[in-house]
């Protein structure tokens, strides 16, 4: 299986939950998948969730080489704290991890696709340097068509592959928008879309993951 970069259409759309659930599923089927979250702003709760999914094979610092305590976008944090992001800790860790573990690796971004890490370096540029196919996680509720299609368009404009979309139904109202967003995204996004129902674990590997 390939390595993948996982982004979202915004904050709190379920990136970490999807990443961890997918890792647990893959590991239960004899795949040595490992989750990483290179940049974390605020508490490291998401990092600890990934550590558990990884069966504690990696340390928190291996999963998350760049940790800043302020829970805002990385660039906002750098302005507030007079902090300059240095990505070298991640690239060194990434090199070591690829040497010591077979993967595949699921690398979770910070927030959404266009979250700024520094003034001229965003999540988009980070993903371009990784050169991995991108998985999008999106809420299934009202507004997701705009957010998701804009994200798809921007990823492709960055010359990266959109592998597929996980459409997360957790805490989404059962209204007309939620009911119609899945078929419309399937039609317009030009990539596979997989439903995630409520808080259920991922129990089947989507065919588009290979």
PDB file of C-alpha atoms in Angstrom:
ATOM      1  CA  UNK A   1       0.000   0.000   0.000  1.00  0.00           C
ATOM      2  CA  UNK A   2       1.135   3.549  -0.766  1.00  0.00           C
ATOM      3  CA  UNK A   3       1.851   6.305   1.724  1.00  0.00           C
ATOM      4  CA  UNK A   4      -0.857   8.989   1.850  1.00  0.00           C
ATOM      5  CA  UNK A   5      -1.261  12.576   3.017  1.00  0.00           C
ATOM      6  CA  UNK A   6      -4.550  13.250   4.825  1.00  0.00           C
ATOM      7  CA  UNK A   7      -6.104  16.710   4.803  1.00  0.00           C
ATOM      8  CA  UNK A   8      -9.501  18.094   5.725  1.00  0.00           C
ATOM      9  CA  UNK A   9     -11.942  20.669   4.480  1.00  0.00           C
ATOM     10  CA  UNK A  10     -11.430  22.432   7.815  1.00  0.00           C
ATOM     11  CA  UNK A  11     -10.767  21.877  11.498  1.00  0.00           C
ATOM     12  CA  UNK A  12     -12.754  19.230  13.412  1.00  0.00           C
ATOM     13  CA  UNK A  13     -13.982  17.364  10.362  1.00  0.00           C
ATOM     14  CA  UNK A  14     -12.583  14.089  11.708  1.00  0.00           C
ATOM     15  CA  UNK A  15      -9.085  13.810  10.201  1.00  0.00           C
ATOM     16  CA  UNK A  16      -7.507  12.241  13.259  1.00  0.00           C
ATOM     17  CA  UNK A  17     -10.440   9.899  13.876  1.00  0.00           C
ATOM     18  CA  UNK A  18     -10.387   8.720  10.257  1.00  0.00           C
ATOM     19  CA  UNK A  19      -6.598   8.340  10.267  1.00  0.00           C
ATOM     20  CA  UNK A  20      -6.596   6.369  13.530  1.00  0.00           C
ATOM     21  CA  UNK A  21      -9.545   4.193  12.520  1.00  0.00           C
ATOM     22  CA  UNK A  22      -7.949   3.411   9.182  1.00  0.00           C
ATOM     23  CA  UNK A  23      -4.643   2.533  10.867  1.00  0.00           C
ATOM     24  CA  UNK A  24      -6.396   0.203  13.341  1.00  0.00           C
ATOM     25  CA  UNK A  25      -8.221  -1.508  10.496  1.00  0.00           C
ATOM     26  CA  UNK A  26      -5.107  -1.916   8.365  1.00  0.00           C
ATOM     27  CA  UNK A  27      -3.013  -3.192  11.282  1.00  0.00           C
ATOM     28  CA  UNK A  28      -5.706  -5.727  12.149  1.00  0.00           C
ATOM     29  CA  UNK A  29      -5.277  -7.074   8.614  1.00  0.00           C
ATOM     30  CA  UNK A  30      -1.506  -7.581   8.834  1.00  0.00           C
ATOM     31  CA  UNK A  31      -0.553  -4.239   7.307  1.00  0.00           C
ATOM     32  CA  UNK A  32       2.094  -2.364   9.295  1.00  0.00           C
ATOM     33  CA  UNK A  33       0.446   1.029   8.824  1.00  0.00           C
ATOM     34  CA  UNK A  34       1.613   3.940  10.983  1.00  0.00           C
ATOM     35  CA  UNK A  35       0.089   7.376  11.485  1.00  0.00           C
ATOM     36  CA  UNK A  36       2.033  10.624  11.737  1.00  0.00           C
ATOM     37  CA  UNK A  37       1.019  14.198  12.598  1.00  0.00           C
ATOM     38  CA  UNK A  38       4.115  16.282  11.808  1.00  0.00           C
ATOM     39  CA  UNK A  39       2.763  19.574  13.174  1.00  0.00           C
ATOM     40  CA  UNK A  40       0.519  19.934  16.217  1.00  0.00           C
ATOM     41  CA  UNK A  41      -0.578  23.236  17.750  1.00  0.00           C
ATOM     42  CA  UNK A  42      -2.141  22.958  21.180  1.00  0.00           C
ATOM     43  CA  UNK A  43      -2.575  19.837  23.291  1.00  0.00           C
ATOM     44  CA  UNK A  44      -1.203  16.635  21.801  1.00  0.00           C
ATOM     45  CA  UNK A  45      -4.464  14.711  22.187  1.00  0.00           C
ATOM     46  CA  UNK A  46      -4.543  13.872  18.469  1.00  0.00           C
ATOM     47  CA  UNK A  47      -0.953  12.669  18.647  1.00  0.00           C
ATOM     48  CA  UNK A  48      -1.819  10.387  21.571  1.00  0.00           C
ATOM     49  CA  UNK A  49      -4.766   8.969  19.598  1.00  0.00           C
ATOM     50  CA  UNK A  50      -2.436   8.121  16.726  1.00  0.00           C
ATOM     51  CA  UNK A  51       0.090   6.611  19.151  1.00  0.00           C
ATOM     52  CA  UNK A  52      -2.593   4.241  20.419  1.00  0.00           C
ATOM     53  CA  UNK A  53      -3.631   3.337  16.875  1.00  0.00           C
ATOM     54  CA  UNK A  54       0.040   2.680  16.062  1.00  0.00           C
ATOM     55  CA  UNK A  55       0.116   0.252  19.023  1.00  0.00           C
ATOM     56  CA  UNK A  56       2.721   2.554  20.622  1.00  0.00           C
ATOM     57  CA  UNK A  57       5.401   1.467  18.159  1.00  0.00           C
ATOM     58  CA  UNK A  58       6.407   5.123  17.707  1.00  0.00           C
ATOM     59  CA  UNK A  59       7.054   7.738  20.374  1.00  0.00           C
ATOM     60  CA  UNK A  60       4.992  10.935  20.514  1.00  0.00           C
ATOM     61  CA  UNK A  61       7.977  12.884  19.196  1.00  0.00           C
ATOM     62  CA  UNK A  62       8.365  10.522  16.244  1.00  0.00           C
ATOM     63  CA  UNK A  63       4.690  10.906  15.399  1.00  0.00           C
ATOM     64  CA  UNK A  64       4.790  14.650  16.020  1.00  0.00           C
ATOM     65  CA  UNK A  65       8.274  16.193  15.655  1.00  0.00           C
ATOM     66  CA  UNK A  66       6.967  19.788  15.668  1.00  0.00           C
ATOM     67  CA  UNK A  67       4.761  20.609  18.671  1.00  0.00           C
ATOM     68  CA  UNK A  68       3.761  24.117  19.756  1.00  0.00           C
ATOM     69  CA  UNK A  69       1.418  24.617  22.752  1.00  0.00           C
ATOM     70  CA  UNK A  70      -0.783  27.399  21.315  1.00  0.00           C
ATOM     71  CA  UNK A  71      -4.021  26.014  19.718  1.00  0.00           C
ATOM     72  CA  UNK A  72      -4.108  28.237  16.624  1.00  0.00           C
ATOM     73  CA  UNK A  73      -2.915  27.948  13.025  1.00  0.00           C
ATOM     74  CA  UNK A  74       0.866  27.445  12.844  1.00  0.00           C
ATOM     75  CA  UNK A  75       1.531  30.849  11.268  1.00  0.00           C
ATOM     76  CA  UNK A  76      -0.671  32.606  13.837  1.00  0.00           C
ATOM     77  CA  UNK A  77       1.251  30.790  16.545  1.00  0.00           C
ATOM     78  CA  UNK A  78       4.553  31.944  15.067  1.00  0.00           C
ATOM     79  CA  UNK A  79       3.335  35.571  15.100  1.00  0.00           C
ATOM     80  CA  UNK A  80       2.025  35.353  18.675  1.00  0.00           C
ATOM     81  CA  UNK A  81       5.034  33.525  20.085  1.00  0.00           C
ATOM     82  CA  UNK A  82       7.745  35.065  17.876  1.00  0.00           C
ATOM     83  CA  UNK A  83       8.400  31.505  16.743  1.00  0.00           C
ATOM     84  CA  UNK A  84       9.889  30.537  13.376  1.00  0.00           C
ATOM     85  CA  UNK A  85       8.854  27.131  12.081  1.00  0.00           C
ATOM     86  CA  UNK A  86      11.738  24.904  11.149  1.00  0.00           C
ATOM     87  CA  UNK A  87      10.604  21.810   9.267  1.00  0.00           C
ATOM     88  CA  UNK A  88      13.974  20.078   9.603  1.00  0.00           C
ATOM     89  CA  UNK A  89      12.931  18.046  12.680  1.00  0.00           C
ATOM     90  CA  UNK A  90      10.203  16.450  10.590  1.00  0.00           C
ATOM     91  CA  UNK A  91      12.367  15.749   7.549  1.00  0.00           C
ATOM     92  CA  UNK A  92      15.027  14.122   9.732  1.00  0.00           C
ATOM     93  CA  UNK A  93      12.408  12.024  11.528  1.00  0.00           C
ATOM     94  CA  UNK A  94      10.725  11.140   8.227  1.00  0.00           C
ATOM     95  CA  UNK A  95      14.009   9.875   6.811  1.00  0.00           C
ATOM     96  CA  UNK A  96      14.652   7.747   9.901  1.00  0.00           C
ATOM     97  CA  UNK A  97      11.119   6.337   9.965  1.00  0.00           C
ATOM     98  CA  UNK A  98      11.278   5.258   6.334  1.00  0.00           C
ATOM     99  CA  UNK A  99      14.594   3.555   7.040  1.00  0.00           C
ATOM    100  CA  UNK A 100      13.367   1.742  10.174  1.00  0.00           C
ATOM    101  CA  UNK A 101       9.745   0.908   9.297  1.00  0.00           C
ATOM    102  CA  UNK A 102       8.143  -0.529   6.189  1.00  0.00           C
ATOM    103  CA  UNK A 103       4.932   1.506   6.476  1.00  0.00           C
ATOM    104  CA  UNK A 104       2.648   2.438   4.838  1.00  0.00           C
ATOM    105  CA  UNK A 105       2.515   5.857   6.495  1.00  0.00           C
ATOM    106  CA  UNK A 106      -0.605   8.001   6.791  1.00  0.00           C
ATOM    107  CA  UNK A 107       0.517  11.591   7.334  1.00  0.00           C
ATOM    108  CA  UNK A 108      -2.101  13.912   8.795  1.00  0.00           C
ATOM    109  CA  UNK A 109      -1.888  17.603   7.996  1.00  0.00           C
ATOM    110  CA  UNK A 110      -2.629  20.512  10.341  1.00  0.00           C
ATOM    111  CA  UNK A 111      -6.174  21.810   9.887  1.00  0.00           C
ATOM    112  CA  UNK A 112      -7.199  22.217   6.261  1.00  0.00           C
ATOM    113  CA  UNK A 113      -5.390  22.362   2.935  1.00  0.00           C
ATOM    114  CA  UNK A 114      -4.557  26.087   2.933  1.00  0.00           C
ATOM    115  CA  UNK A 115      -3.599  26.517   6.582  1.00  0.00           C
ATOM    116  CA  UNK A 116      -0.421  28.641   6.683  1.00  0.00           C
ATOM    117  CA  UNK A 117       2.586  27.138   8.452  1.00  0.00           C
ATOM    118  CA  UNK A 118       4.655  30.267   7.828  1.00  0.00           C
ATOM    119  CA  UNK A 119       4.131  33.420   5.769  1.00  0.00           C
ATOM    120  CA  UNK A 120       5.086  31.724   2.508  1.00  0.00           C
ATOM    121  CA  UNK A 121       4.774  28.027   3.349  1.00  0.00           C
ATOM    122  CA  UNK A 122       1.374  26.421   3.794  1.00  0.00           C
ATOM    123  CA  UNK A 123       0.058  22.881   4.277  1.00  0.00           C
ATOM    124  CA  UNK A 124      -0.241  22.815   0.486  1.00  0.00           C
ATOM    125  CA  UNK A 125       3.506  23.391   0.038  1.00  0.00           C
ATOM    126  CA  UNK A 126       4.297  20.785   2.689  1.00  0.00           C
ATOM    127  CA  UNK A 127       2.189  18.221   0.829  1.00  0.00           C
ATOM    128  CA  UNK A 128       3.869  19.166  -2.450  1.00  0.00           C
ATOM    129  CA  UNK A 129       7.253  18.407  -0.908  1.00  0.00           C
ATOM    130  CA  UNK A 130       6.024  15.017   0.308  1.00  0.00           C
ATOM    131  CA  UNK A 131       4.665  14.242  -3.198  1.00  0.00           C
ATOM    132  CA  UNK A 132       2.040  11.846  -1.854  1.00  0.00           C
ATOM    133  CA  UNK A 133      -1.522  11.198  -3.045  1.00  0.00           C
ATOM    134  CA  UNK A 134      -3.995  13.115  -0.889  1.00  0.00           C
ATOM    135  CA  UNK A 135      -7.015  11.844   1.042  1.00  0.00           C
ATOM    136  CA  UNK A 136      -9.678  14.428   1.953  1.00  0.00           C
ATOM    137  CA  UNK A 137     -11.870  14.170   5.054  1.00  0.00           C
ATOM    138  CA  UNK A 138     -15.086  16.218   4.972  1.00  0.00           C
ATOM    139  CA  UNK A 139     -18.287  16.584   6.990  1.00  0.00           C
ATOM    140  CA  UNK A 140     -21.391  15.303   5.225  1.00  0.00           C
ATOM    141  CA  UNK A 141     -23.551  18.278   6.241  1.00  0.00           C
ATOM    142  CA  UNK A 142     -24.589  21.557   4.607  1.00  0.00           C
ATOM    143  CA  UNK A 143     -21.671  23.497   3.097  1.00  0.00           C
ATOM    144  CA  UNK A 144     -19.506  20.513   2.276  1.00  0.00           C
ATOM    145  CA  UNK A 145     -20.012  20.728  -1.481  1.00  0.00           C
ATOM    146  CA  UNK A 146     -18.319  24.119  -1.627  1.00  0.00           C
ATOM    147  CA  UNK A 147     -15.584  23.273   0.884  1.00  0.00           C
ATOM    148  CA  UNK A 148     -14.795  19.880  -0.594  1.00  0.00           C
ATOM    149  CA  UNK A 149     -14.837  20.863  -4.257  1.00  0.00           C
ATOM    150  CA  UNK A 150     -12.620  23.884  -3.539  1.00  0.00           C
ATOM    151  CA  UNK A 151     -10.189  21.560  -1.731  1.00  0.00           C
ATOM    152  CA  UNK A 152     -10.210  19.069  -4.614  1.00  0.00           C
ATOM    153  CA  UNK A 153      -9.585  21.868  -7.107  1.00  0.00           C
ATOM    154  CA  UNK A 154      -6.692  23.319  -5.101  1.00  0.00           C
ATOM    155  CA  UNK A 155      -5.002  19.931  -4.606  1.00  0.00           C
ATOM    156  CA  UNK A 156      -5.122  19.232  -8.322  1.00  0.00           C
ATOM    157  CA  UNK A 157      -3.862  22.728  -9.103  1.00  0.00           C
ATOM    158  CA  UNK A 158      -0.872  21.846  -6.901  1.00  0.00           C
ATOM    159  CA  UNK A 159      -0.201  18.920  -9.271  1.00  0.00           C
ATOM    160  CA  UNK A 160      -1.084  16.284  -6.674  1.00  0.00           C
ATOM    161  CA  UNK A 161      -3.435  13.328  -6.919  1.00  0.00           C
ATOM    162  CA  UNK A 162      -6.718  13.291  -4.991  1.00  0.00           C
ATOM    163  CA  UNK A 163      -6.921   9.628  -4.005  1.00  0.00           C
ATOM    164  CA  UNK A 164     -10.406   9.842  -2.540  1.00  0.00           C
ATOM    165  CA  UNK A 165     -12.757  11.461  -0.040  1.00  0.00           C
ATOM    166  CA  UNK A 166     -14.018  10.193   3.312  1.00  0.00           C
ATOM    167  CA  UNK A 167     -17.414  11.792   3.938  1.00  0.00           C
ATOM    168  CA  UNK A 168     -17.959  11.857   7.707  1.00  0.00           C
ATOM    169  CA  UNK A 169     -21.570  11.632   8.958  1.00  0.00           C
ATOM    170  CA  UNK A 170     -20.715  11.965  12.653  1.00  0.00           C
ATOM    171  CA  UNK A 171     -23.092  14.450  14.352  1.00  0.00           C
ATOM    172  CA  UNK A 172     -24.508  15.554  10.979  1.00  0.00           C
ATOM    173  CA  UNK A 173     -28.253  16.323  10.889  1.00  0.00           C
ATOM    174  CA  UNK A 174     -30.351  13.943   8.856  1.00  0.00           C
ATOM    175  CA  UNK A 175     -31.611  16.660   6.537  1.00  0.00           C
ATOM    176  CA  UNK A 176     -31.881  17.087   2.790  1.00  0.00           C
ATOM    177  CA  UNK A 177     -28.390  18.578   2.429  1.00  0.00           C
ATOM    178  CA  UNK A 178     -26.770  15.654   4.256  1.00  0.00           C
ATOM    179  CA  UNK A 179     -28.771  13.157   2.199  1.00  0.00           C
ATOM    180  CA  UNK A 180     -27.866  14.683  -1.169  1.00  0.00           C
ATOM    181  CA  UNK A 181     -24.215  15.669  -0.630  1.00  0.00           C
ATOM    182  CA  UNK A 182     -22.845  12.145  -1.138  1.00  0.00           C
ATOM    183  CA  UNK A 183     -24.299  11.484  -4.610  1.00  0.00           C
ATOM    184  CA  UNK A 184     -23.467  15.007  -5.773  1.00  0.00           C
ATOM    185  CA  UNK A 185     -19.856  14.720  -4.613  1.00  0.00           C
ATOM    186  CA  UNK A 186     -19.597  11.336  -6.298  1.00  0.00           C
ATOM    187  CA  UNK A 187     -20.733  12.986  -9.523  1.00  0.00           C
ATOM    188  CA  UNK A 188     -18.710  16.218  -9.371  1.00  0.00           C
ATOM    189  CA  UNK A 189     -15.498  15.517  -7.453  1.00  0.00           C
ATOM    190  CA  UNK A 190     -14.018  13.171 -10.058  1.00  0.00           C
ATOM    191  CA  UNK A 191     -12.637  10.820  -7.366  1.00  0.00           C
ATOM    192  CA  UNK A 192     -14.023   8.038  -5.143  1.00  0.00           C
ATOM    193  CA  UNK A 193     -16.143   9.018  -2.132  1.00  0.00           C
ATOM    194  CA  UNK A 194     -16.533   6.720   0.890  1.00  0.00           C
ATOM    195  CA  UNK A 195     -19.158   7.229   3.591  1.00  0.00           C
ATOM    196  CA  UNK A 196     -18.252   6.976   7.271  1.00  0.00           C
ATOM    197  CA  UNK A 197     -21.390   6.417   9.302  1.00  0.00           C
ATOM    198  CA  UNK A 198     -21.451   8.142  12.700  1.00  0.00           C
ATOM    199  CA  UNK A 199     -18.776   6.823  15.096  1.00  0.00           C
ATOM    200  CA  UNK A 200     -18.418   3.400  13.497  1.00  0.00           C
ATOM    201  CA  UNK A 201     -14.909   2.131  12.943  1.00  0.00           C
ATOM    202  CA  UNK A 202     -13.637   1.629   9.389  1.00  0.00           C
ATOM    203  CA  UNK A 203     -14.085  -2.098   8.844  1.00  0.00           C
ATOM    204  CA  UNK A 204     -13.329  -2.374   5.146  1.00  0.00           C
ATOM    205  CA  UNK A 205     -10.449  -0.973   3.126  1.00  0.00           C
ATOM    206  CA  UNK A 206     -11.853   1.251   0.368  1.00  0.00           C
ATOM    207  CA  UNK A 207     -10.993  -0.147  -3.045  1.00  0.00           C
ATOM    208  CA  UNK A 208      -9.357   3.147  -4.005  1.00  0.00           C
ATOM    209  CA  UNK A 209      -6.656   2.701  -1.320  1.00  0.00           C
ATOM    210  CA  UNK A 210      -3.830   0.605  -2.730  1.00  0.00           C
TER     211      UNK A 210
END
